[in-house]
Amino acid sequence: MLELIVISTLNGVLFGMLLFLMASGLTVIFSMLGVLNFAHASFYMIGAFFGFQLSRWFGFWPALVIAPVLAGALGAAVERYGLRNVHKNGHVAELLFTFGLAFAIEEIVQMIWGKSPVDYRVPASLDFPAFTIFSTNYPAYKMFMLLVSIAIFAALLVGLKKTRIGMIVQAALTHPHMVGHLGHNVGRIFMLVFGFGTALAAVAGVIAGPALVTQSNMAGLLGPILFVVVVVGGLGSLPGAFIASLLIGLLQTFAVSMNGSLASVFGPLGPGHTLLADIWNVTVAQIAPILPYVLLVLILTFRPMGLLGTRET
Amino acid sequence: MRKMMMTAILAIPLFAGTAMAQDTLKIGYIDPLSGGGASVGEVGLKTFQFLADEVNAKGGILGKKVEIVPLDNKTNPQESLIQAQKAIDAGVRYLTQGNGSSVAAALSDFVTKYNERNPGKEVLYFNYAAVDPILTNDKCSYWHFRWDANSDIKMAALTNYIKDTPTVKKIYLINQDYSFGESVRTQAKAMLAAKRPDIEIVGNELHPLLKVTDFAPYVAKIKASGADSVITGNWGQDFALLLKAAADAGLKVNWFTYYAGGTGGPTAVKQANLNHQVFQIAEGLPNLGHAPADAFEKALRAKYDFSLFYPRAVNEMRMLAVAAEKAKSIDPVKVAAALEGMEFEVYDGGKGFMRKDDHQFFQPMYISSFGERSDKEPFDEEKTGWGWKLVAKLDADKTVLPTTCKMDRP
């Protein structure tokens, strides 16, 4: 039992941190530009595929650096030449633009790399068990993923709170005109932030690609849950996104490890109630995939600004 | 109206080919060519194309060239019906599909209704891999033929083997959350209770179909349960990722599977270092030493760089040719009549027969384990160096189970 708890905690934290890597970019972009970027998960996918291709050519470590830079540049270009023009037509147009972009990216990825999963492997230097707890091995690569995520979270927090750039970015958030009058190029800041946000998603893609599956529908699988993270954490709140990511990671992992159902708590229903009996016998593990969305509904009902959000939405 | 227009628009590229389609026999291949099932869908497609080439090289069926029309259904029943309609509009009279019993049930229903409404334009549905028993029992259809052994037949064979393996004491069941996974787990429970009541079922899990990207939480649970064996009907990425997670965690148990040989499966087994601990029930395997099968296997590998995962597809295609020649027509109604009750020398050797009552094909079945090879096993899998080894064989008559099918015949 203890073994299950420890391993589930590790797995949950890991999944949560990966979510955070993506959600942080999304939430920063949202709070700065007011754009809910539907294509954010697509940049995660681009990161994974770039990582795969570049690690073929140059090895994993160069890929870990180059792929996010390329994806970030792509993101910046999307902001500069796409979003900025669309922006004039209001929020709905922006939303539709990123929505369409997500589909376009998926199609392009399918054209280049095909529809089936690509053979993206864990680098040999990290392909060993890091440690063994209660006879279960924990892979070194997963440990590496965890460390990278934590390092980026720390850097992000320090960068935004303690540095000059962070201050300007934060100020541009709430008072873009004032920042502009102070001589900063707000347009360029927006472009860089968008690029940086997408690069963060790409980092998550490069490191998650070998551990999970790298294929053309991976963005579609992760996209919806990202929005849950951002909304539950509070739109625009970085610490909120962090807490929500961990919460959802742990929630899903622990839900999978639970066998309880209503029947095991209250006793099985007699025959004859087939429809009810189905609901009665569903285990927590079976509904694990929908739990984050239940959480989303609850949060929107009882605390619409999210856990750490400051403004009413 | 809009739906009709959509269908018409979707069909335009296919219509272009119908003018010259008179001397071809088109087979619509409806299976996932994208998403989580794509890896198995693509292998299936290439296998059928290889088989079509084989038939065409011998002059085709009744002089008509066989053409495989690939249609991507994304493992989605709704999408499959759109693709089926699209294919039929383009002149396809034979559909084949295999991955996903939920898809198969929808297609079987669709084809049955279509044939009722369009006499003279009947369509046949050849199922090469969807093994939910209901398709040849309560929901059987005259227009549906199944070449794979159904899930109950496979489970009966697996549990017979487990019955004689005293080291198996605690079993964990993990399956995909849809009709097929449900039928695997209920049959496993029922048959084990009857044959080995001393075996304890320490877990009985369903997980979302083709949506899980990391099985680590499930593997942690299997480990915590103390199981010594796992039974799973998982296929496609769900099998490969399950084994991958097991390899990462160092989980060492016996695996009784339906589809360990699917794309990525052998690689994952090798990585987990489960030498002859993964068993598969199937209608054939490389390394049986049947000379014609060995020649076929060599030719397929030379062309496509993968091994034959669907001996049943070979049987399907060859039986179609024989049935059409027997009926002297490629009209689906006549071919269906010829297929009923047909006996056939199967790909891996031995007799099989298409049972008239429910259109279920019965054939010799094999349980094999995957691991290091001796001189008797020339073929490896996915360049792992490991290969399949036969552990048990059942003749076709030993696999026959009763059916509840009450078929409406035209």
mmCIF file of N, CA and C in Angstrom, chain A residues 1 3-4 7-8 11 14 110 115-117 120-121 127 129 134-139 142 209-213 215-217 221 253 255-259 283 285-286 288-289, chain B residues 33-39 42 72 172 177 182 185 202-208 210-214 216-218 220-221 223-224 237 241 244 247-251 267 271:
data_model
loop_
_atom_site.group_PDB
_atom_site.id
_atom_site.type_symbol
_atom_site.label_atom_id
_atom_site.label_comp_id
_atom_site.label_asym_id
_atom_site.label_seq_id
_atom_site.Cartn_x
_atom_site.Cartn_y
_atom_site.Cartn_z
ATOM 1 N N MET A 1 0.836 -1.201 0.000
ATOM 2 C CA MET A 1 0.000 0.000 0.000
ATOM 3 C C MET A 1 0.869 1.249 0.000
ATOM 4 N N GLU A 3 3.890 1.444 -0.856
ATOM 5 C CA GLU A 3 4.581 1.471 -2.145
ATOM 6 C C GLU A 3 3.728 2.172 -3.199
ATOM 7 N N LEU A 4 2.455 1.810 -3.230
ATOM 8 C CA LEU A 4 1.538 2.383 -4.208
ATOM 9 C C LEU A 4 1.420 3.886 -4.001
ATOM 10 N N ILE A 7 4.788 5.636 -5.118
ATOM 11 C CA ILE A 7 4.927 5.636 -6.576
ATOM 12 C C ILE A 7 3.873 6.527 -7.226
ATOM 13 N N SER A 8 2.650 6.461 -6.722
ATOM 14 C CA SER A 8 1.600 7.297 -7.299
ATOM 15 C C SER A 8 1.903 8.769 -7.085
ATOM 16 N N ASN A 11 4.541 9.689 -9.629
ATOM 17 C CA ASN A 11 3.943 9.771 -10.964
ATOM 18 C C ASN A 11 3.045 10.987 -11.096
ATOM 19 N N LEU A 14 5.063 14.181 -11.278
ATOM 20 C CA LEU A 14 5.706 14.261 -12.592
ATOM 21 C C LEU A 14 4.734 14.738 -13.655
ATOM 22 N N GLN A 110 1.081 15.885 -39.682
ATOM 23 C CA GLN A 110 0.741 14.607 -40.319
ATOM 24 C C GLN A 110 1.387 14.490 -41.695
ATOM 25 N N LYS A 115 0.968 9.745 -39.762
ATOM 26 C CA LYS A 115 -0.067 9.712 -38.734
ATOM 27 C C LYS A 115 0.253 8.748 -37.605
ATOM 28 N N SER A 116 1.170 7.833 -37.834
ATOM 29 C CA SER A 116 1.432 6.866 -36.756
ATOM 30 C C SER A 116 2.561 7.392 -35.866
ATOM 31 N N PRO A 117 2.672 6.830 -34.660
ATOM 32 C CA PRO A 117 3.678 7.322 -33.714
ATOM 33 C C PRO A 117 5.089 7.189 -34.280
ATOM 34 N N TYR A 120 10.552 7.811 -31.082
ATOM 35 C CA TYR A 120 11.334 8.793 -30.335
ATOM 36 C C TYR A 120 11.760 8.123 -29.025
ATOM 37 N N ARG A 121 13.081 7.889 -28.900
ATOM 38 C CA ARG A 121 13.540 7.075 -27.762
ATOM 39 C C ARG A 121 14.176 7.914 -26.662
ATOM 40 N N ASP A 127 18.845 5.985 -19.886
ATOM 41 C CA ASP A 127 17.987 4.815 -19.977
ATOM 42 C C ASP A 127 18.375 3.767 -18.940
ATOM 43 N N PRO A 129 17.343 2.518 -14.521
ATOM 44 C CA PRO A 129 16.535 2.845 -13.353
ATOM 45 C C PRO A 129 17.314 3.752 -12.396
ATOM 46 N N PHE A 134 10.884 -0.105 -2.741
ATOM 47 C CA PHE A 134 10.036 -1.284 -2.511
ATOM 48 C C PHE A 134 9.987 -2.156 -3.751
ATOM 49 N N SER A 135 11.137 -2.404 -4.339
ATOM 50 C CA SER A 135 11.244 -3.302 -5.506
ATOM 51 C C SER A 135 10.659 -2.721 -6.800
ATOM 52 N N THR A 136 10.155 -1.497 -6.792
ATOM 53 C CA THR A 136 9.736 -0.879 -8.045
ATOM 54 C C THR A 136 10.836 0.057 -8.537
ATOM 55 N N ASN A 137 11.210 -0.116 -9.804
ATOM 56 C CA ASN A 137 12.219 0.782 -10.361
ATOM 57 C C ASN A 137 11.593 2.107 -10.733
ATOM 58 N N TYR A 138 12.334 3.178 -10.519
ATOM 59 C CA TYR A 138 11.883 4.459 -11.043
ATOM 60 C C TYR A 138 12.883 4.902 -12.099
ATOM 61 N N PRO A 139 12.415 5.076 -13.372
ATOM 62 C CA PRO A 139 13.359 5.335 -14.454
ATOM 63 C C PRO A 139 14.082 6.676 -14.282
ATOM 64 N N LYS A 142 12.525 9.712 -16.057
ATOM 65 C CA LYS A 142 11.403 10.404 -15.416
ATOM 66 C C LYS A 142 11.910 11.361 -14.342
ATOM 67 N N GLY A 209 8.115 13.747 -25.045
ATOM 68 C CA GLY A 209 8.003 12.923 -26.246
ATOM 69 C C GLY A 209 8.485 11.486 -26.089
ATOM 70 N N PRO A 210 9.706 11.277 -25.598
ATOM 71 C CA PRO A 210 10.197 9.902 -25.502
ATOM 72 C C PRO A 210 9.469 9.081 -24.427
ATOM 73 N N ALA A 211 8.991 9.748 -23.368
ATOM 74 C CA ALA A 211 8.371 9.000 -22.275
ATOM 75 C C ALA A 211 6.922 8.645 -22.601
ATOM 76 N N LEU A 212 6.239 9.542 -23.278
ATOM 77 C CA LEU A 212 4.859 9.260 -23.676
ATOM 78 C C LEU A 212 4.883 8.865 -25.149
ATOM 79 N N VAL A 213 3.855 9.197 -25.906
ATOM 80 C CA VAL A 213 3.873 8.837 -27.325
ATOM 81 C C VAL A 213 3.968 10.099 -28.163
ATOM 82 N N GLN A 215 2.993 11.455 -31.469
ATOM 83 C CA GLN A 215 2.188 11.245 -32.675
ATOM 84 C C GLN A 215 1.286 12.442 -32.909
ATOM 85 N N SER A 216 0.649 12.440 -34.075
ATOM 86 C CA SER A 216 0.002 13.674 -34.535
ATOM 87 C C SER A 216 -1.255 14.034 -33.755
ATOM 88 N N ASN A 217 -1.760 13.148 -32.904
ATOM 89 C CA ASN A 217 -2.953 13.538 -32.151
ATOM 90 C C ASN A 217 -2.629 13.880 -30.703
ATOM 91 N N LEU A 221 -5.081 15.339 -27.461
ATOM 92 C CA LEU A 221 -5.296 14.622 -26.206
ATOM 93 C C LEU A 221 -5.036 15.523 -25.003
ATOM 94 N N THR A 253 -3.694 10.524 -11.027
ATOM 95 C CA THR A 253 -2.887 9.344 -10.722
ATOM 96 C C THR A 253 -3.484 8.557 -9.563
ATOM 97 N N ALA A 255 -6.589 8.656 -8.540
ATOM 98 C CA ALA A 255 -7.900 8.112 -8.903
ATOM 99 C C ALA A 255 -7.722 6.771 -9.607
ATOM 100 N N VAL A 256 -6.684 6.681 -10.465
ATOM 101 C CA VAL A 256 -6.439 5.426 -11.171
ATOM 102 C C VAL A 256 -6.157 4.298 -10.186
ATOM 103 N N SER A 257 -5.495 4.625 -9.080
ATOM 104 C CA SER A 257 -5.098 3.552 -8.159
ATOM 105 C C SER A 257 -6.199 3.176 -7.181
ATOM 106 N N MET A 258 -7.352 3.776 -7.307
ATOM 107 C CA MET A 258 -8.437 3.442 -6.375
ATOM 108 C C MET A 258 -9.469 2.539 -7.014
ATOM 109 N N ASN A 259 -9.864 1.518 -6.275
ATOM 110 C CA ASN A 259 -10.840 0.585 -6.810
ATOM 111 C C ASN A 259 -12.243 0.816 -6.270
ATOM 112 N N THR A 283 -15.972 2.129 -10.928
ATOM 113 C CA THR A 283 -14.944 2.396 -9.932
ATOM 114 C C THR A 283 -14.366 3.788 -10.136
ATOM 115 N N ALA A 285 -11.339 4.424 -10.450
ATOM 116 C CA ALA A 285 -10.310 4.301 -11.486
ATOM 117 C C ALA A 285 -10.900 4.532 -12.870
ATOM 118 N N GLN A 286 -12.109 4.029 -13.098
ATOM 119 C CA GLN A 286 -12.709 4.160 -14.418
ATOM 120 C C GLN A 286 -13.055 5.601 -14.760
ATOM 121 N N ALA A 288 -11.440 8.180 -13.641
ATOM 122 C CA ALA A 288 -10.254 9.034 -13.478
ATOM 123 C C ALA A 288 -10.101 10.068 -14.603
ATOM 124 N N PRO A 289 -10.285 9.666 -15.870
ATOM 125 C CA PRO A 289 -10.056 10.635 -16.938
ATOM 126 C C PRO A 289 -10.995 11.841 -16.898
ATOM 127 N N LEU B 33 -6.162 5.005 -39.590
ATOM 128 C CA LEU B 33 -4.895 5.341 -40.236
ATOM 129 C C LEU B 33 -4.323 6.602 -39.605
ATOM 130 N N SER B 34 -4.965 7.034 -38.504
ATOM 131 C CA SER B 34 -4.420 8.136 -37.712
ATOM 132 C C SER B 34 -4.818 7.881 -36.265
ATOM 133 N N GLY B 35 -4.175 8.589 -35.346
ATOM 134 C CA GLY B 35 -4.497 8.439 -33.933
ATOM 135 C C GLY B 35 -3.858 7.213 -33.311
ATOM 136 N N GLY B 36 -4.365 6.835 -32.145
ATOM 137 C CA GLY B 36 -3.735 5.772 -31.368
ATOM 138 C C GLY B 36 -3.755 4.403 -32.017
ATOM 139 N N GLY B 37 -4.679 4.178 -32.953
ATOM 140 C CA GLY B 37 -4.746 2.868 -33.594
ATOM 141 C C GLY B 37 -3.991 2.814 -34.911
ATOM 142 N N ALA B 38 -3.367 3.934 -35.295
ATOM 143 C CA ALA B 38 -2.760 4.035 -36.624
ATOM 144 C C ALA B 38 -1.690 2.982 -36.868
ATOM 145 N N SER B 39 -0.917 2.651 -35.827
ATOM 146 C CA SER B 39 0.194 1.719 -36.039
ATOM 147 C C SER B 39 -0.331 0.358 -36.505
ATOM 148 N N GLU B 42 -2.139 0.720 -40.175
ATOM 149 C CA GLU B 42 -1.259 0.812 -41.341
ATOM 150 C C GLU B 42 -0.653 -0.536 -41.713
ATOM 151 N N ASP B 72 -9.784 6.006 -43.701
ATOM 152 C CA ASP B 72 -9.384 6.225 -42.307
ATOM 153 C C ASP B 72 -10.609 6.478 -41.425
ATOM 154 N N TYR B 172 -4.166 -10.637 -12.623
ATOM 155 C CA TYR B 172 -4.666 -9.268 -12.734
ATOM 156 C C TYR B 172 -5.249 -9.103 -14.134
ATOM 157 N N ASP B 177 -11.660 -0.061 -22.098
ATOM 158 C CA ASP B 177 -13.029 0.183 -21.667
ATOM 159 C C ASP B 177 -13.982 0.294 -22.855
ATOM 160 N N GLU B 182 -14.545 -5.466 -22.145
ATOM 161 C CA GLU B 182 -15.556 -5.949 -21.201
ATOM 162 C C GLU B 182 -15.761 -7.456 -21.370
ATOM 163 N N ARG B 185 -12.770 -9.499 -19.991
ATOM 164 C CA ARG B 185 -12.657 -9.638 -18.544
ATOM 165 C C ARG B 185 -13.769 -10.495 -17.951
ATOM 166 N N VAL B 202 -6.794 -10.671 -8.558
ATOM 167 C CA VAL B 202 -6.389 -9.613 -7.625
ATOM 168 C C VAL B 202 -6.649 -8.208 -8.182
ATOM 169 N N GLY B 203 -7.106 -8.119 -9.411
ATOM 170 C CA GLY B 203 -7.420 -6.807 -9.968
ATOM 171 C C GLY B 203 -8.223 -6.984 -11.236
ATOM 172 N N ASN B 204 -9.123 -6.073 -11.494
ATOM 173 C CA ASN B 204 -9.973 -6.175 -12.666
ATOM 174 C C ASN B 204 -10.234 -4.766 -13.172
ATOM 175 N N GLU B 205 -9.416 -4.355 -14.124
ATOM 176 C CA GLU B 205 -9.336 -2.941 -14.479
ATOM 177 C C GLU B 205 -9.804 -2.681 -15.908
ATOM 178 N N LEU B 206 -10.507 -1.558 -16.080
ATOM 179 C CA LEU B 206 -10.786 -1.069 -17.432
ATOM 180 C C LEU B 206 -10.168 0.323 -17.555
ATOM 181 N N HIS B 207 -9.535 0.610 -18.667
ATOM 182 C CA HIS B 207 -8.982 1.954 -18.864
ATOM 183 C C HIS B 207 -9.471 2.492 -20.202
ATOM 184 N N PRO B 208 -9.446 3.826 -20.396
ATOM 185 C CA PRO B 208 -9.974 4.404 -21.637
ATOM 186 C C PRO B 208 -9.249 3.858 -22.867
ATOM 187 N N LEU B 210 -7.296 3.690 -26.122
ATOM 188 C CA LEU B 210 -6.359 4.454 -26.943
ATOM 189 C C LEU B 210 -6.224 5.918 -26.519
ATOM 190 N N LYS B 211 -6.380 6.196 -25.232
ATOM 191 C CA LYS B 211 -6.259 7.580 -24.773
ATOM 192 C C LYS B 211 -5.175 7.727 -23.707
ATOM 193 N N VAL B 212 -4.763 6.604 -23.103
ATOM 194 C CA VAL B 212 -3.769 6.673 -22.043
ATOM 195 C C VAL B 212 -2.383 6.794 -22.669
ATOM 196 N N THR B 213 -1.607 7.805 -22.234
ATOM 197 C CA THR B 213 -0.263 7.934 -22.797
ATOM 198 C C THR B 213 0.800 7.438 -21.825
ATOM 199 N N ASP B 214 0.427 7.246 -20.575
ATOM 200 C CA ASP B 214 1.407 6.760 -19.605
ATOM 201 C C ASP B 214 0.720 5.756 -18.672
ATOM 202 N N ALA B 216 2.096 4.175 -16.238
ATOM 203 C CA ALA B 216 2.793 4.001 -14.965
ATOM 204 C C ALA B 216 1.839 3.855 -13.778
ATOM 205 N N PRO B 217 0.761 4.665 -13.678
ATOM 206 C CA PRO B 217 -0.143 4.489 -12.539
ATOM 207 C C PRO B 217 -0.782 3.100 -12.501
ATOM 208 N N TYR B 218 -1.110 2.566 -13.678
ATOM 209 C CA TYR B 218 -1.731 1.242 -13.720
ATOM 210 C C TYR B 218 -0.730 0.162 -13.336
ATOM 211 N N ALA B 220 1.844 0.540 -11.389
ATOM 212 C CA ALA B 220 2.052 0.619 -9.936
ATOM 213 C C ALA B 220 0.990 -0.183 -9.209
ATOM 214 N N LYS B 221 -0.219 -0.116 -9.742
ATOM 215 C CA LYS B 221 -1.333 -0.829 -9.114
ATOM 216 C C LYS B 221 -1.193 -2.347 -9.289
ATOM 217 N N LYS B 223 1.547 -3.948 -9.623
ATOM 218 C CA LYS B 223 2.635 -4.347 -8.746
ATOM 219 C C LYS B 223 2.146 -4.469 -7.304
ATOM 220 N N ALA B 224 1.374 -3.471 -6.879
ATOM 221 C CA ALA B 224 0.897 -3.475 -5.495
ATOM 222 C C ALA B 224 -0.043 -4.643 -5.218
ATOM 223 N N GLN B 237 -1.404 0.911 -29.447
ATOM 224 C CA GLN B 237 -0.486 1.568 -28.516
ATOM 225 C C GLN B 237 -0.799 1.199 -27.069
ATOM 226 N N LEU B 241 2.417 0.521 -24.798
ATOM 227 C CA LEU B 241 2.685 1.450 -23.701
ATOM 228 C C LEU B 241 2.549 0.782 -22.344
ATOM 229 N N LYS B 244 5.680 -1.029 -21.911
ATOM 230 C CA LYS B 244 6.766 -0.076 -21.736
ATOM 231 C C LYS B 244 6.803 0.398 -20.280
ATOM 232 N N ALA B 247 8.104 -2.298 -18.175
ATOM 233 C CA ALA B 247 9.564 -2.409 -18.300
ATOM 234 C C ALA B 247 10.248 -1.358 -17.439
ATOM 235 N N ASP B 248 9.737 -0.130 -17.479
ATOM 236 C CA ASP B 248 10.318 0.964 -16.689
ATOM 237 C C ASP B 248 10.290 0.637 -15.203
ATOM 238 N N ALA B 249 9.179 0.080 -14.754
ATOM 239 C CA ALA B 249 9.014 -0.165 -13.316
ATOM 240 C C ALA B 249 9.660 -1.484 -12.886
ATOM 241 N N GLY B 250 10.103 -2.272 -13.857
ATOM 242 C CA GLY B 250 10.714 -3.552 -13.515
ATOM 243 C C GLY B 250 9.701 -4.581 -13.059
ATOM 244 N N LEU B 251 8.482 -4.517 -13.596
ATOM 245 C CA LEU B 251 7.432 -5.477 -13.235
ATOM 246 C C LEU B 251 7.679 -6.800 -13.963
ATOM 247 N N THR B 267 8.988 -5.110 -29.345
ATOM 248 C CA THR B 267 10.057 -4.225 -28.864
ATOM 249 C C THR B 267 9.901 -3.978 -27.369
ATOM 250 N N GLN B 271 12.401 -4.977 -24.282
ATOM 251 C CA GLN B 271 12.916 -3.977 -23.343
ATOM 252 C C GLN B 271 12.605 -4.360 -21.902
#
